[in-house]
Each structure stands twice: as structure tokens, then as C-alpha cells.
XYZ file of C-alpha atoms in Angstrom:
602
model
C 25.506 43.755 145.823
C 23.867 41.654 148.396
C 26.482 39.305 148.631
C 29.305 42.619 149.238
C 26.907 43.283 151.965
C 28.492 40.863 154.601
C 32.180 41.774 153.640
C 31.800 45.674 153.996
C 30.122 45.253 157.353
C 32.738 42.783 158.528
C 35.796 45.314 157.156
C 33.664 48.161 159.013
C 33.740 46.213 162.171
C 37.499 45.149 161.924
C 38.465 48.956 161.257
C 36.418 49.938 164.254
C 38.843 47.051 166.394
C 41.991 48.599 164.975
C 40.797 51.967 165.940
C 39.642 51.185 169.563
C 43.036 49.727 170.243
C 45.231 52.118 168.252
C 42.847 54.132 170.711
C 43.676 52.515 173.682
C 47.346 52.560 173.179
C 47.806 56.128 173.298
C 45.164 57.206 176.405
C 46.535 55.716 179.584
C 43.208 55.548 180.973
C 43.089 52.093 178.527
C 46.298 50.312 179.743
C 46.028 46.719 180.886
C 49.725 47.032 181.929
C 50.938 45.455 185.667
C 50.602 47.936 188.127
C 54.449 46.437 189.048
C 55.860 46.954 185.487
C 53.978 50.401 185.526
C 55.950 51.860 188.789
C 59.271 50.430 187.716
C 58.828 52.213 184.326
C 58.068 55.327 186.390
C 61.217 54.375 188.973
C 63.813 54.547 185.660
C 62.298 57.400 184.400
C 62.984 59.198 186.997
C 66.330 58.113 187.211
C 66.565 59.055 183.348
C 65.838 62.473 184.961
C 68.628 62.633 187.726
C 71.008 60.948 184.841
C 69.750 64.445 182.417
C 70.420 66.971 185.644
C 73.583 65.779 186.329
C 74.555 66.534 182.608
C 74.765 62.907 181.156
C 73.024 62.693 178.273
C 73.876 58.871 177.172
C 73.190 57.150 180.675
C 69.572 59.184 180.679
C 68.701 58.277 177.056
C 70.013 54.450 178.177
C 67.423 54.359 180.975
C 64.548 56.066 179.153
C 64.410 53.709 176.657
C 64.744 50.715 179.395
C 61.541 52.726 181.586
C 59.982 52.782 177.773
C 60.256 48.616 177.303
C 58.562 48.192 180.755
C 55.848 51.001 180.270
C 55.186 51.472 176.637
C 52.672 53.865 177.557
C 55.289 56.457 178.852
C 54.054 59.695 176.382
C 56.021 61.877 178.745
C 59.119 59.745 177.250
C 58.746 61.593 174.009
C 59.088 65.070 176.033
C 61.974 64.218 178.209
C 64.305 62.699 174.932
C 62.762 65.667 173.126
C 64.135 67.748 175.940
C 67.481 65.736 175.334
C 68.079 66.411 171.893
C 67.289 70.509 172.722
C 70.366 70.262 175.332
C 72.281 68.348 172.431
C 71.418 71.147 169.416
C 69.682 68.743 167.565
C 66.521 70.979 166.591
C 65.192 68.382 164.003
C 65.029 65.459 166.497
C 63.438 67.730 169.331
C 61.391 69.058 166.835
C 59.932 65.265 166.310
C 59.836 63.844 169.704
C 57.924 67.235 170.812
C 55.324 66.790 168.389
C 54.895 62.584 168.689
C 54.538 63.979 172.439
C 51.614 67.080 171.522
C 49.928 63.868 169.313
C 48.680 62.559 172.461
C 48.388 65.588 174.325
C 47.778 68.528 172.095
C 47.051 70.441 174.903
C 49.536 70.547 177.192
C 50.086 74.610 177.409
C 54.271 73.838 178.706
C 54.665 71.571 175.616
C 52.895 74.144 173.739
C 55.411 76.779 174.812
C 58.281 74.611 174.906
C 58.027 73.836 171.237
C 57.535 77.086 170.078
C 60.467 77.940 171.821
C 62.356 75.648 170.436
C 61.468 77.067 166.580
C 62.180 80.863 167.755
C 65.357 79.753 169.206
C 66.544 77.473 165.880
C 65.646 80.667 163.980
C 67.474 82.972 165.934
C 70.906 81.268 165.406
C 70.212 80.891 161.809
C 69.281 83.921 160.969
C 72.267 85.624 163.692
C 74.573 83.760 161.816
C 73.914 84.210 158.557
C 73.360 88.031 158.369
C 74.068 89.425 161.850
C 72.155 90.304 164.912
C 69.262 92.985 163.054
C 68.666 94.973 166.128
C 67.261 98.445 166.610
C 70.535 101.305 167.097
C 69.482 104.055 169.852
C 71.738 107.182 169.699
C 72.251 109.143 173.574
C 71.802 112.845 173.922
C 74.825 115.137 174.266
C 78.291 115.053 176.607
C 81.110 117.246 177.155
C 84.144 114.444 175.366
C 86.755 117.040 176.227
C 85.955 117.691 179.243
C 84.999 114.076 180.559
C 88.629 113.524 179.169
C 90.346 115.859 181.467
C 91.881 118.183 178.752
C 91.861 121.739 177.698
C 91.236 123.325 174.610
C 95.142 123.992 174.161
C 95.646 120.784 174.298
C 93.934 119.500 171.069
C 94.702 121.229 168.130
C 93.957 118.253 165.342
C 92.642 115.138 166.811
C 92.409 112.289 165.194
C 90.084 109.599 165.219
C 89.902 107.727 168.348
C 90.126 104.033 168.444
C 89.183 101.379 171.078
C 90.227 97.815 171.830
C 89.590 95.466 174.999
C 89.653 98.450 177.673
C 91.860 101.144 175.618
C 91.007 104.241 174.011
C 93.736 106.085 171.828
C 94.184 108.872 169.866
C 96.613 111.386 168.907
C 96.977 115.012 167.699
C 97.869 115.794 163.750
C 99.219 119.047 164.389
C 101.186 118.692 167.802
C 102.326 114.619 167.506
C 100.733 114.249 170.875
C 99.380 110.813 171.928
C 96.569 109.549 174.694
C 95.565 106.552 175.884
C 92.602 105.976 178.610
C 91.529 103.151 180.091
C 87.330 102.561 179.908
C 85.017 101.694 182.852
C 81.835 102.276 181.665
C 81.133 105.630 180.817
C 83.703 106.668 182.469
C 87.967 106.945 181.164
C 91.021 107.057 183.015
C 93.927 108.452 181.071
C 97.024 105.745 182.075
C 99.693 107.237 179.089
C 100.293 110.722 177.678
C 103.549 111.241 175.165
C 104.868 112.536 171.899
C 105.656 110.521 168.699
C 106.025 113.024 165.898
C 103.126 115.375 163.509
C 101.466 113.936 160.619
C 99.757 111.056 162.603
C 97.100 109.144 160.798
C 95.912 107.174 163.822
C 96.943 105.170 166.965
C 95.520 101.566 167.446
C 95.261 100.097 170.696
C 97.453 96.439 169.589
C 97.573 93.053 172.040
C 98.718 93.558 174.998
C 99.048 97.145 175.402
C 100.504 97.432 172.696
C 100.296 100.758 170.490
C 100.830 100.932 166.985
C 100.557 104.437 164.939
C 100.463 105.200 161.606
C 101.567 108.556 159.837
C 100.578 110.244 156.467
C 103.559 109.075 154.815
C 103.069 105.446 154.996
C 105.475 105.183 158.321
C 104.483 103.107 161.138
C 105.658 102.051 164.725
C 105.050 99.694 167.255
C 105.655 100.706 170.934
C 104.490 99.910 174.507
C 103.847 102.822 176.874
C 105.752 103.007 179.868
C 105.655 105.352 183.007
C 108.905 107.071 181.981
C 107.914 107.005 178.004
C 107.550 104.791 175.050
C 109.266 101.627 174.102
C 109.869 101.509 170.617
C 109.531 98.132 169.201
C 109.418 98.088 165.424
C 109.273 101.160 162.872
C 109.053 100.358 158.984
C 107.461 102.921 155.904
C 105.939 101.881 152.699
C 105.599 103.660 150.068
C 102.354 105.817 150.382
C 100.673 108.918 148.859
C 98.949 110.471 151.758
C 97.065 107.595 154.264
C 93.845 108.650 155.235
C 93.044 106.063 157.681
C 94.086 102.896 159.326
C 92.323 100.338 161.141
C 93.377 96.382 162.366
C 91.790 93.352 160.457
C 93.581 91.002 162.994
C 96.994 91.402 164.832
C 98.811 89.912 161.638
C 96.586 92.293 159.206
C 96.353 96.066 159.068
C 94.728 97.993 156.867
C 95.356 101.281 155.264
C 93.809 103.679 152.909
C 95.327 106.367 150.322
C 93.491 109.361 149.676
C 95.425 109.995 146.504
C 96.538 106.695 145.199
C 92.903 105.793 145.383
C 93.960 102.415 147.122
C 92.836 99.803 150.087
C 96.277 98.265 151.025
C 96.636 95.232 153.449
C 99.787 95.387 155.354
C 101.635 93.148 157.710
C 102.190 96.104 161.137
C 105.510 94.421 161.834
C 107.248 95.148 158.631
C 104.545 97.156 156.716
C 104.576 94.709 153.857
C 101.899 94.604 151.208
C 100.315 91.707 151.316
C 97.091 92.788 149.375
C 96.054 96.087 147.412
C 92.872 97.345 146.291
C 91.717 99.510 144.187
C 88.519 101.414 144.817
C 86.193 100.708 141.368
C 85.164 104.358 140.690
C 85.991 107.430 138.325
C 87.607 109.482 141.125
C 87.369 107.690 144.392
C 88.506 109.315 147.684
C 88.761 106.419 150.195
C 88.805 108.193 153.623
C 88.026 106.208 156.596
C 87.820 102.298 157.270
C 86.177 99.702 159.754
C 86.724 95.978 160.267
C 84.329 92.971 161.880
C 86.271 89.864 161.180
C 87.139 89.744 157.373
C 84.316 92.002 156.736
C 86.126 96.048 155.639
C 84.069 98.637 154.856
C 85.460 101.435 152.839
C 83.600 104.830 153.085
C 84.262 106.530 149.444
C 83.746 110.613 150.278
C 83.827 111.187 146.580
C 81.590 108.379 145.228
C 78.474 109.155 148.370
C 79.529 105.020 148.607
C 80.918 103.038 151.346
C 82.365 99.161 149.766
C 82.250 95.885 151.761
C 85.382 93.705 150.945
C 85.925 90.366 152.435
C 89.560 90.518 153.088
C 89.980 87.257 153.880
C 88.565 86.254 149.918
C 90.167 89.404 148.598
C 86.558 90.039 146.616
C 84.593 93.171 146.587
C 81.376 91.972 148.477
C 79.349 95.258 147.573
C 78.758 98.699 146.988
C 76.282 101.208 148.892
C 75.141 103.961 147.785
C 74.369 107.158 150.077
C 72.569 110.705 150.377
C 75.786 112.519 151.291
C 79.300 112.463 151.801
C 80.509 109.557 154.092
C 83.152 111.078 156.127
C 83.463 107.979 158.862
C 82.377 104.553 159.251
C 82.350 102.126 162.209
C 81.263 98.710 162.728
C 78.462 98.552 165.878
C 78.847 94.799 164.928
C 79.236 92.046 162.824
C 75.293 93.179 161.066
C 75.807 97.068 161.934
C 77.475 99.005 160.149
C 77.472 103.074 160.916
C 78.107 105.597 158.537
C 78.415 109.551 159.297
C 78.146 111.666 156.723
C 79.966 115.098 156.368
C 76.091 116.626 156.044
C 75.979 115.709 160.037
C 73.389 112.663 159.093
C 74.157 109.232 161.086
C 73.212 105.843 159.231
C 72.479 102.450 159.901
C 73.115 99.946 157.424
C 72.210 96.293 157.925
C 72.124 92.731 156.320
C 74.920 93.993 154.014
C 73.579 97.307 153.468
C 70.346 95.795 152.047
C 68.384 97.612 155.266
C 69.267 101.100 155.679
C 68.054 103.629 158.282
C 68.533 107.196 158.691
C 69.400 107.927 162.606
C 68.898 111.545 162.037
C 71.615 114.464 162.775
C 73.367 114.153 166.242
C 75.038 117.314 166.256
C 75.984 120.272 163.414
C 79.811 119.520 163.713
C 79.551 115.682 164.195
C 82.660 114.517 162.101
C 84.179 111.162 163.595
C 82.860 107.988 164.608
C 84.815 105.648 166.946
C 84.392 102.450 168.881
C 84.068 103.477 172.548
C 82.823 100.214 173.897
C 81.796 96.584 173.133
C 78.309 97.412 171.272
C 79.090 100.946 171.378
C 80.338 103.696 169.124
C 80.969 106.924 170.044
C 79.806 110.114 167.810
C 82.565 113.172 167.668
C 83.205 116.442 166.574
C 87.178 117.521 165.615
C 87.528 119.516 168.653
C 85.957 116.713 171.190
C 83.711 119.735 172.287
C 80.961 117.041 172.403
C 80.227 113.243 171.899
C 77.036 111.094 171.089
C 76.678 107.391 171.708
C 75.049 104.767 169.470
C 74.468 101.674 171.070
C 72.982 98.675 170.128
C 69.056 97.697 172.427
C 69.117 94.636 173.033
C 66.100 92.457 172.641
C 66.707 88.700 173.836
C 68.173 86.727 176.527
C 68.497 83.150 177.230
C 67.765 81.924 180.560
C 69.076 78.010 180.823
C 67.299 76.750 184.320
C 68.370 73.923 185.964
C 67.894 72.344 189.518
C 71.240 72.747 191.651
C 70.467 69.516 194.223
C 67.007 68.543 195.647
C 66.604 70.459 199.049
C 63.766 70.251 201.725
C 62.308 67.380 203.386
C 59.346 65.522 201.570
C 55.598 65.983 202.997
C 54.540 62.591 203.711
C 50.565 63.324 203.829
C 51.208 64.942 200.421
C 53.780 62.935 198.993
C 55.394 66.300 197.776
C 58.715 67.604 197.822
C 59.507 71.858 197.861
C 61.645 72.995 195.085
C 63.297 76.008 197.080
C 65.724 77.364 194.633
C 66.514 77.110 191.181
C 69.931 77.919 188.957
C 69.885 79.693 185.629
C 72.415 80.794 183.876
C 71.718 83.782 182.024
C 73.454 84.318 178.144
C 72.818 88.021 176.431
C 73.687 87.698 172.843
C 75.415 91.065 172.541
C 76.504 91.619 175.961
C 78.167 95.478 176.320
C 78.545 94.642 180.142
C 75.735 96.651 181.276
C 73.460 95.455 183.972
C 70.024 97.181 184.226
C 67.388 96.140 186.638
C 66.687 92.782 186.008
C 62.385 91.662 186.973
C 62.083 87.822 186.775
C 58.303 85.862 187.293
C 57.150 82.369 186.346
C 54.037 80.360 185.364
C 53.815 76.666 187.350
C 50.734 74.741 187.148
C 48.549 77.903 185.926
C 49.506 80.328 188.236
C 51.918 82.973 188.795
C 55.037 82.278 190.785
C 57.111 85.444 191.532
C 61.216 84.483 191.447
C 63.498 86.275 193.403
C 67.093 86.566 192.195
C 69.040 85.578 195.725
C 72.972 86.041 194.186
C 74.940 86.382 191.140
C 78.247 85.444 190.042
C 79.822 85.470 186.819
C 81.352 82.208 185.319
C 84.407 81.253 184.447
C 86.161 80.128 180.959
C 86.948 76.787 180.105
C 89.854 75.936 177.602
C 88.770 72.542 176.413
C 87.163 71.660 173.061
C 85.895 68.409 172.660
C 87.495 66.700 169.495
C 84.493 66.170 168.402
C 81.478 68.283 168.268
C 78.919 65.305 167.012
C 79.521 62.829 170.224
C 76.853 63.279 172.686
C 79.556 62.156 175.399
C 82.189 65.087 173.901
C 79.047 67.658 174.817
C 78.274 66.057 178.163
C 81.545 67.411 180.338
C 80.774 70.881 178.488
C 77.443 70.978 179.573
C 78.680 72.008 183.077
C 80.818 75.016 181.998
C 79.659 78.597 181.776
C 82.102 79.872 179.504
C 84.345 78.117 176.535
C 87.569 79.164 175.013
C 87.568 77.681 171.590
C 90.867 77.854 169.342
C 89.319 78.483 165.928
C 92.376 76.287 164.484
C 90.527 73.357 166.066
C 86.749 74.856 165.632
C 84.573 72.702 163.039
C 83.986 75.338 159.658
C 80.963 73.332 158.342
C 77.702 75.928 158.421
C 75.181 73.185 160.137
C 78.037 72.333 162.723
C 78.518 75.807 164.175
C 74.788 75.978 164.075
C 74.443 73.341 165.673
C 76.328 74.443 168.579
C 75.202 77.505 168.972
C 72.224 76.223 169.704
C 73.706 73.800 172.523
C 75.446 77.254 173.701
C 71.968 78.812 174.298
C 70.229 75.981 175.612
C 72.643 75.221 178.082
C 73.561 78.892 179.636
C 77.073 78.519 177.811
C 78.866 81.683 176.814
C 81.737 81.436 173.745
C 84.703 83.468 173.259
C 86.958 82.557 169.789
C 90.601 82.704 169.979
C 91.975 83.456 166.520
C 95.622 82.386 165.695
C 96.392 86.233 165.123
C 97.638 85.667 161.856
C 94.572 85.762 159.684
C 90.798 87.677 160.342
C 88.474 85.479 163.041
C 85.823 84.007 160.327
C 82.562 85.984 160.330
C 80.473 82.837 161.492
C 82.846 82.349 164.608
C 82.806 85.756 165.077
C 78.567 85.895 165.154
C 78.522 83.210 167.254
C 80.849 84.945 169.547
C 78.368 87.910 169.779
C 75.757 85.876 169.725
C 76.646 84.169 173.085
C 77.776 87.401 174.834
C 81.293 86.558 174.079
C 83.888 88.093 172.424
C 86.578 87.383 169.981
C 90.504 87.127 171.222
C 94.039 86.935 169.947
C 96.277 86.849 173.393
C 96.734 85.405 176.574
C 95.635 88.690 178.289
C 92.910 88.963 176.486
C 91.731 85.580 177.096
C 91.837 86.222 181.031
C 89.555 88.884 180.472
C 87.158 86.079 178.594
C 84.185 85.724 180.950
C 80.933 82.831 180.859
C 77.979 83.916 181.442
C 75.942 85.009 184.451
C 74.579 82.273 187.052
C 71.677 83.391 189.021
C 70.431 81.736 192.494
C 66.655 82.322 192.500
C 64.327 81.401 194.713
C 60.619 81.287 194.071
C 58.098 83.814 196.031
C 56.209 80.807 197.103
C 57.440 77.450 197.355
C 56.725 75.236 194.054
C 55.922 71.600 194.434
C 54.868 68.989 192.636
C 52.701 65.819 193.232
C 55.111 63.073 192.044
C 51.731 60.494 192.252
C 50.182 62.275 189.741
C 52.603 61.630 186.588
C 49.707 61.824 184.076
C 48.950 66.075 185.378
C 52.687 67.303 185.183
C 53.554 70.169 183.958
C 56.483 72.801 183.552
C 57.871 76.023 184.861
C 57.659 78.569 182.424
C 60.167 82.050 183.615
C 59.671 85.467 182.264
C 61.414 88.671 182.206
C 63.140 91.703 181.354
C 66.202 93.623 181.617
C 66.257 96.883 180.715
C 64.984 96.478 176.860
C 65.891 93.041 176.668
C 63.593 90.173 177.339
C 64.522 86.626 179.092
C 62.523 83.667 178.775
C 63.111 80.038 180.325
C 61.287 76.922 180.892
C 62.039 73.519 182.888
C 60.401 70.648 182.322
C 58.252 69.301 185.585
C 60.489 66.489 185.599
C 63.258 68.965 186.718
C 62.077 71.238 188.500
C 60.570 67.887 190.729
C 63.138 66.831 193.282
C 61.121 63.394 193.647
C 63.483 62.845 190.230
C 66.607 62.823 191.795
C 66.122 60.372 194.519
């Protein structure tokens, strides 16, 4: 034992070395680096930082790395490429630079945040995309529908079920063979057609482009475009049918139908009313009565059976069954994880994550009967007279706030060696977005204290066309990084689940707003259509409707009092942190110090 003496106390001794320079190596109050080395490491990080602003990734990585090999000290390195790979969608790297970055300073309250941030924001688009946004529903008092429409009580004698598509609300009258179609703005409709097709109408669906298409009882459909002096009849065709209960579009190359008697779910092409696809309802004595599409997702409310039935009609499979207190007399998708059901008891529904969440809404009204998209995020509640109308709408709970600096601005305080930061761009993404814009109440955290932001101007984006080829090259992602809005043609859109992910994520982090165009021929798939509505865009299958596509909102603000920072201190920086809401829905943002400091893009 005496002799092991010597040898522990010498191992002690060389473990107490290791840990004083493993010790050193990560506190910068220990470097023995050249002040010279140490301020051109600082110079090309900074650079790195005007390289990020400007929206290329490679070139800033490039540098960082080159500022790391002269100042391997740099901890703020870890942040910045952390910062990189959040712009980029890649969660898992960010993930690991942000925490090699809190190893050294497990303090830092912006890195805190930022990190966090990061998580909530990775399990946001996961979960969106896999089930559907699971917001709360909020159902509006009581209007006067008839009235608000401009029609008498003569006029309507059998309304049917309204329907609503990009602008256009339609409906006809059983009894009379009347037609109507308004245009929406906001709350408010302008009728723009009024004519007569024939009695026995089952429905009329706003089409692309204006186009109308309305189905009859006896299987019978046409295709026409309204015209001041009439209709222009474009196709008519009949298939054999029972008695058709309801109709609703899948895509413009799939319509579906249901028959109250035959029992059946038929898929039909509207130009020739082919079959491409029946269904029969799995019950003793089914009464399929209304229908509802989101994507390939078709819900079937069974009166008979108290069940509505999800098929994917894309996969031709039955996806489930739910069962219900009453008689479902109308269903209508809110969206893509929202599915309302109205019962013939007066009782309004909410059914979620496939039905597995459901939530009583309570009665709107005694003679509540229909149920009919009147809006993007909004359904309308109706009785068969249109006496009066209820609203359920979707409250929206989260926006993303992308914040970037526009160009440096103000002159630099030599006695201070600060420079102002004046004004600040973000670009503004509501997953969700029904158009609405509610009093928006912005404020920030820089450097511990409260910074009040005042929104000077905004301006809605525009839509790009181009897709990169592909979506795993940092330098395909850099040109997008500058758009507000994408159109992306889901012929050329990557399928693979951790791809779309992936850039939804980029979508968010970047202010980017996505609109799908599907080929028309086929349902948009359910993840493209999620990430649509999760990026406040919308889903598209013309040319008209893709001029309509918008990106999202870019706000000028300007902060109550002039933020600075002091580029000679690099070892206090720290990061803007934004807050705020908008009507129900809260925004959050944060830049990094080393953007929001204009001494970075000398």
C-alpha cells in the first residue's frame, strides 16, 4: 500500500492538469490566444453574420468555421451554426450546436429561450402534420342568413345546402330549380348570378374557375358557367342512381355522391359521371345523407346508423367509424383535423384526431339543419328556410414571427462604439389563416428590459413558382429563403414524411407561406394539404386560383426606443426576444444579437 501511495497522488495531480485545461479551454477568461488572431476570428465572424442575413447559408458556414480555426474559443460559433441549421429545418443539428453552446453558458436566458423554441416549434409541425391542427372551435351568436342575402321568403321554398369554394357561395332551390351564387368579402356576400336549371336539385358546387356544376336526385349532372344573359352549358351526363342525397368535390377530377336508397358512396368523374369507385356503407340499414371532403379524407354522416365513416378515397379503405348521440343530419370539414357534425336533435359536434377527441358544441338553434363552408376556417350553421345562420370558426392560437434585419441604418457612435438598430423586418406566418386581421400588440425583451415595437407598415407578399430540385441542398434553400410565398406543384413535391417535415419547419422559420397546386386529377395528399394550412396557405388546382395564392405578411417595425449593441463586448451579447398577440392568437420571435447588431454587416 505504501508503495501505491506515490502513483495515486501522481494520477490525482495529472487529473487535476487535465481538468484545469479542459477548464481553461472553455472560459475565455483563460485564453493565451494573440490578441491579432483573436480580432480576425471576431472580423470573419461577423462576416459569417452578413453572409447568414443576406440568406447564404454555405458562404456563412464557410467563414464560421475559418473565424473558428483562428479563435478556437469562439462558443458563440456553436449558436450562430445552431442558428443556421434552424433556418435550414434541420432540428437535430440545431438541437446539438444549441446545447454544445448552453455547455459553456448554461445561462444565457436568449439561448435558453431560443432552444426551447426550437423544440415547441419541431413539435408543432409534427404533431400538425400527422393529425391536424387540434384547436379550440368557437360558434358566433345568431344572424338573419336570409336577409343578409337579399331575398324574401317567396323566394326559397326548399334550399339546399350551400357550398363554398375560393370566394363563391352556391346553392339552389329543390322545389323551384332556382340557383344563387354570391361572391364573399368577409362577412359580407354579393349575389353576382341568379338563374333556373330545373327541380330535383341535389346541390350546386362552386367548380375552377367559376365554374358551376349541379347535381340532381336522379343521378344527372351539368357543368355550366354563369353569364350576365344566363348559363353556359358545358357538359350534362346521368348515371344510374336511386335518389342522391348529397354531393360534394374530392378534387376537380373526383366528385362524390351519395344514395339514400342504394345505400352507396360513389366516386364519379363530373365530366362524364363515370364510376370510378363505389362504396358501400358497412351497416344493417344505412342511410348515407350528407358528405365532406379535406384532401382524400370523406366523411360520410350515416342518419340511420347515429355514425359518420372516414374513407380515404385516395386508398379506397374505410379509415373508421364514429359513433354519435343522435342523428347526423350534416357534416363539414372546419379542416384537415376538424371535422363538424350536426345532428337532427339541433346538437353541433366537434370531432378531432380522427374522431378519437370529440366535443359537444352545444345546440345553436332549435331548427339548425345544414352545415356549409362559408369561409376558409369557417362553416356556417343553417336552418332550411335561411331564417338564421351560426358560424363556427376555428381560434387560432400560434403565429410565427421570422425577424430579420432589412440593411444596417444610422451612423455609429464613436465614444460608444455602438451602432442603432432602427427598424427591423418580420414576416409574419398564421398557420390557419381565414384572412382576418384583429388588432395586432407587438413588445420585445433586449438585454433585460422591455423594448416596445411599433408596427410602421404592412404589405402582403407575393408567390413564387420555383421549387428547388432538391429539397436537401442547402444552396437549393438559399434563393427560397428570400421569398414570402411558394407555389409548389405537388407532381414535383418530395412524399417522404421527414422531408415535408423538414420543410415545414424551414417554412416557419423563415416567414415563408406555402400554397400546393394539385394536378386536378387526383385528391391533394393530406400531408401537403396540412402543411398548406399549416403555413396560412391554401391548396389550388387552376391558374386563377393560383393568382389569388398570397405569402405571408411582412411587417416594418420599429422599436419604441432605439436598440443597440456594444460590438466590443462579444463575450455579454445577447438576443431580441418579440412577443405578442393578435386577437386569440399569440406571436413569438427572436433574433440572435448577432443580427439584430448592424456592426455585423460592415
Amino acid at each position: 500500500m505504501r508503495r501505491r501511495a506515490p502513483l495515486l497522488f501522481c494520477a490525482a495531480c495529472a487529473l487535476v492538469l487535465l481538468g484545469l485545461q479542459a477548464a481553461g479551454a472553455a472560459s475565455p477568461s483563460l485564453r493565451t490566444l494573440p490578441s491579432a488572431d483573436r480580432a480576425l476570428g471576431e472580423s470573419l465572424f461577423k462576416s459569417a453574420t452578413r453572409r447568414l442575413n443576406e440568406g447564404h447559408f454555405t458562404e456563412s458556414l464557410q467563414t464560421l468555421c475559418e473565424a473558428l480555426r483562428f479563435d478556437p474559443y469562439l462558443v458563440d460559433f456553436y449558436l450562430l451554426r445552431g442558428t443556421i441549421h434552424s433556418l435550414l429545418g434541420e432540428e437535430a443539428q440545431a438541437r446539438k450546436d444549441l446545447e454544445r453552446y448552453l455547455e459553456v453558458r448554461p445561462r444565457d436566458p436568449f439561448a435558453i429561450g431560443f432552444k426551447a423554441d426550437l423544440e415547441e416549434r419541431t413539435a408543432f409541425v409534427r404533431e400538425f402534420l400527422r393529425v391536424g391542427p387540434d384547436w379550440p372551435v368557437a360558434v358566433s351568436g345568431c344572424g338573419p342568413m336570409r336577409r343578409d342575402l337579399g331575398l324574401d321568403a317567396a323566394s326559397l321554398r326548399r334550399p339546399l345546402r350551400p357550398a363554398w369554394r375560393n370566394g363563391l357561395l352556391a346553392f339552389g332551390d329543390a322545389e323551384t330549380g332556382r340557383i344563387w351564387v354570391f361572391r364573399t368579402h368577409g362577412k359580407a356576400w354579393t349575389r353576382v348570378f341568379r338563374g333556373r336549371l330545373g327541380k330535383d336539385l341535389v346541390r350546386v358546387l362552386p367548380g375552377p374557375d367559376g365554374v358551376l356544376l349541379s347535381v340532381y336526385r336522379d343521378g344527372r349532372g351539368l357543368l355550366a358557367r354563369p353569364k350576365k344573359d344566363g348559363l353556359e352549358r358545358l357538359r350534362e351526363w346521368k348515371q344510374g342512381s336511386a335518389s342522391l342525397s348529397d354531393a360534394a368535390w374530392i378534387s376537380p377530377g373526383w366528385l362524390a355522391v351519395s344514395d339514400r336508397l342504394r345505400k352507396t358512396v360513389r366516386l364519379l368523374d363530373p365530366l362524364d359521371g363515370r364510376i370510378l369507385w363505389e362504396w358501400r356503407l358497412p351497416a344493417q340499414n344505412p342511410e348515407p345523407v350528407s358528405l365532406s371532403a379535406a384532401g382524400p379524407l370523406l366523411a360520410v354522416a350515416d342518419r340511420k346508423g347515429r355514425a359518420v365513416f372516414l374513407l380515404d378515397a385516395e386508398k379506397r379503405v374505410l379509415r373508421g367509424r364514429i359513433a354519435l348521440p343522435g342523428h347526423p343530419r350534416s357534416v363539414e370539414w372546419l379542416n384537415s383535423g376538424t371535422l363538424l357534425v350536426l345532428t337532427e336533435e339541433g346538437q353541433l359536434f366537434s370531432l378531432s384526431h380522427e374522431g378519437t377527441r370529440k366535443q359537444s358544441l352545444g345546440f345553436p338553434f332549435p331548427e339548425a339543419w345544414f352545415l356549409f363552408p362559408d369561409g376558409a376556417c369557417s362553416v356556417g350553421v343553417a336552418d332550411t328556410r335561411f331564417t338564421r345562420r351560426s358560424r363556427a370558426v376555428t381560434v387560432p392560437k400560434k403565429g410565427f414571427l421570422a425577424l430579420r434585419v432589412p440593411a444596417p441604418e444610422g451612423e455609429e457612435n464613436p465614444s460608444s462604439g455602438e451602432k442603432p438598430l432602427r427598424t427591423l423586418e418580420g414576416r409574419l406566418v398564421r398557420p390557419l389563416d381565414a384572412g382576418d386581421r384583429p388588432e395586432m400588440i407587438l413588445s420585445g425583451v433586449f438585454r433585460g428590459q422591455a423594448a416596445e415595437l411599433e408596427v410602421e407598415s404592412r404589405t402582403t407578399g407575393g408567390v413564387f413558382p420555383e421549387i428547388p430540385s432538391d429539397w436537401t441542398s442547402m444552396k437549393s434553400l438559399e434563393s427560397l429563403r428570400k421569398a414570402t410565398g411558394l407555389l409548389l406543384e405537388v407532381s414535383r413535391f418530395p412524399t417522404e414524411t421527414g422531408t415535408v417535415a423538414r420543410i415545414g419547419r424551414f417554412a416557419l422559420a423563415n416567414g415563408i407561406t406555402l400554397s400546393i397546386r394539385a394536378d386536378g386529377k387526383s385528391p391533394c395528399p393530406l400531408e401537403l394539404l396540412r402543411l398548406a394550412e399549416m403555413t396560412g396557405g391554401a391548396v389550388v388546382f387552376s391558374e386563377e386560383e393560383a393568382r389569388r395564392a398570397r405569402g405571408s405578411e411582412v411587417l416594418s417595425l420599429r422599436p419604441g426606443r432605439t436598440l443597440s449593441q456594444d460590438a466590443s463586448s462579444p463575450e455579454e451579447r445577447e438576443g431580441l426576444v418579440v412577443l405578442g398577440r393578435e386577437g386569440g392568437r399569440t406571436i413569438e420571435g427572436n433574433l440572435p444579437f448577432w443580427e439584430a447588431c448592424p456592426t455585423a454587416a460592415e
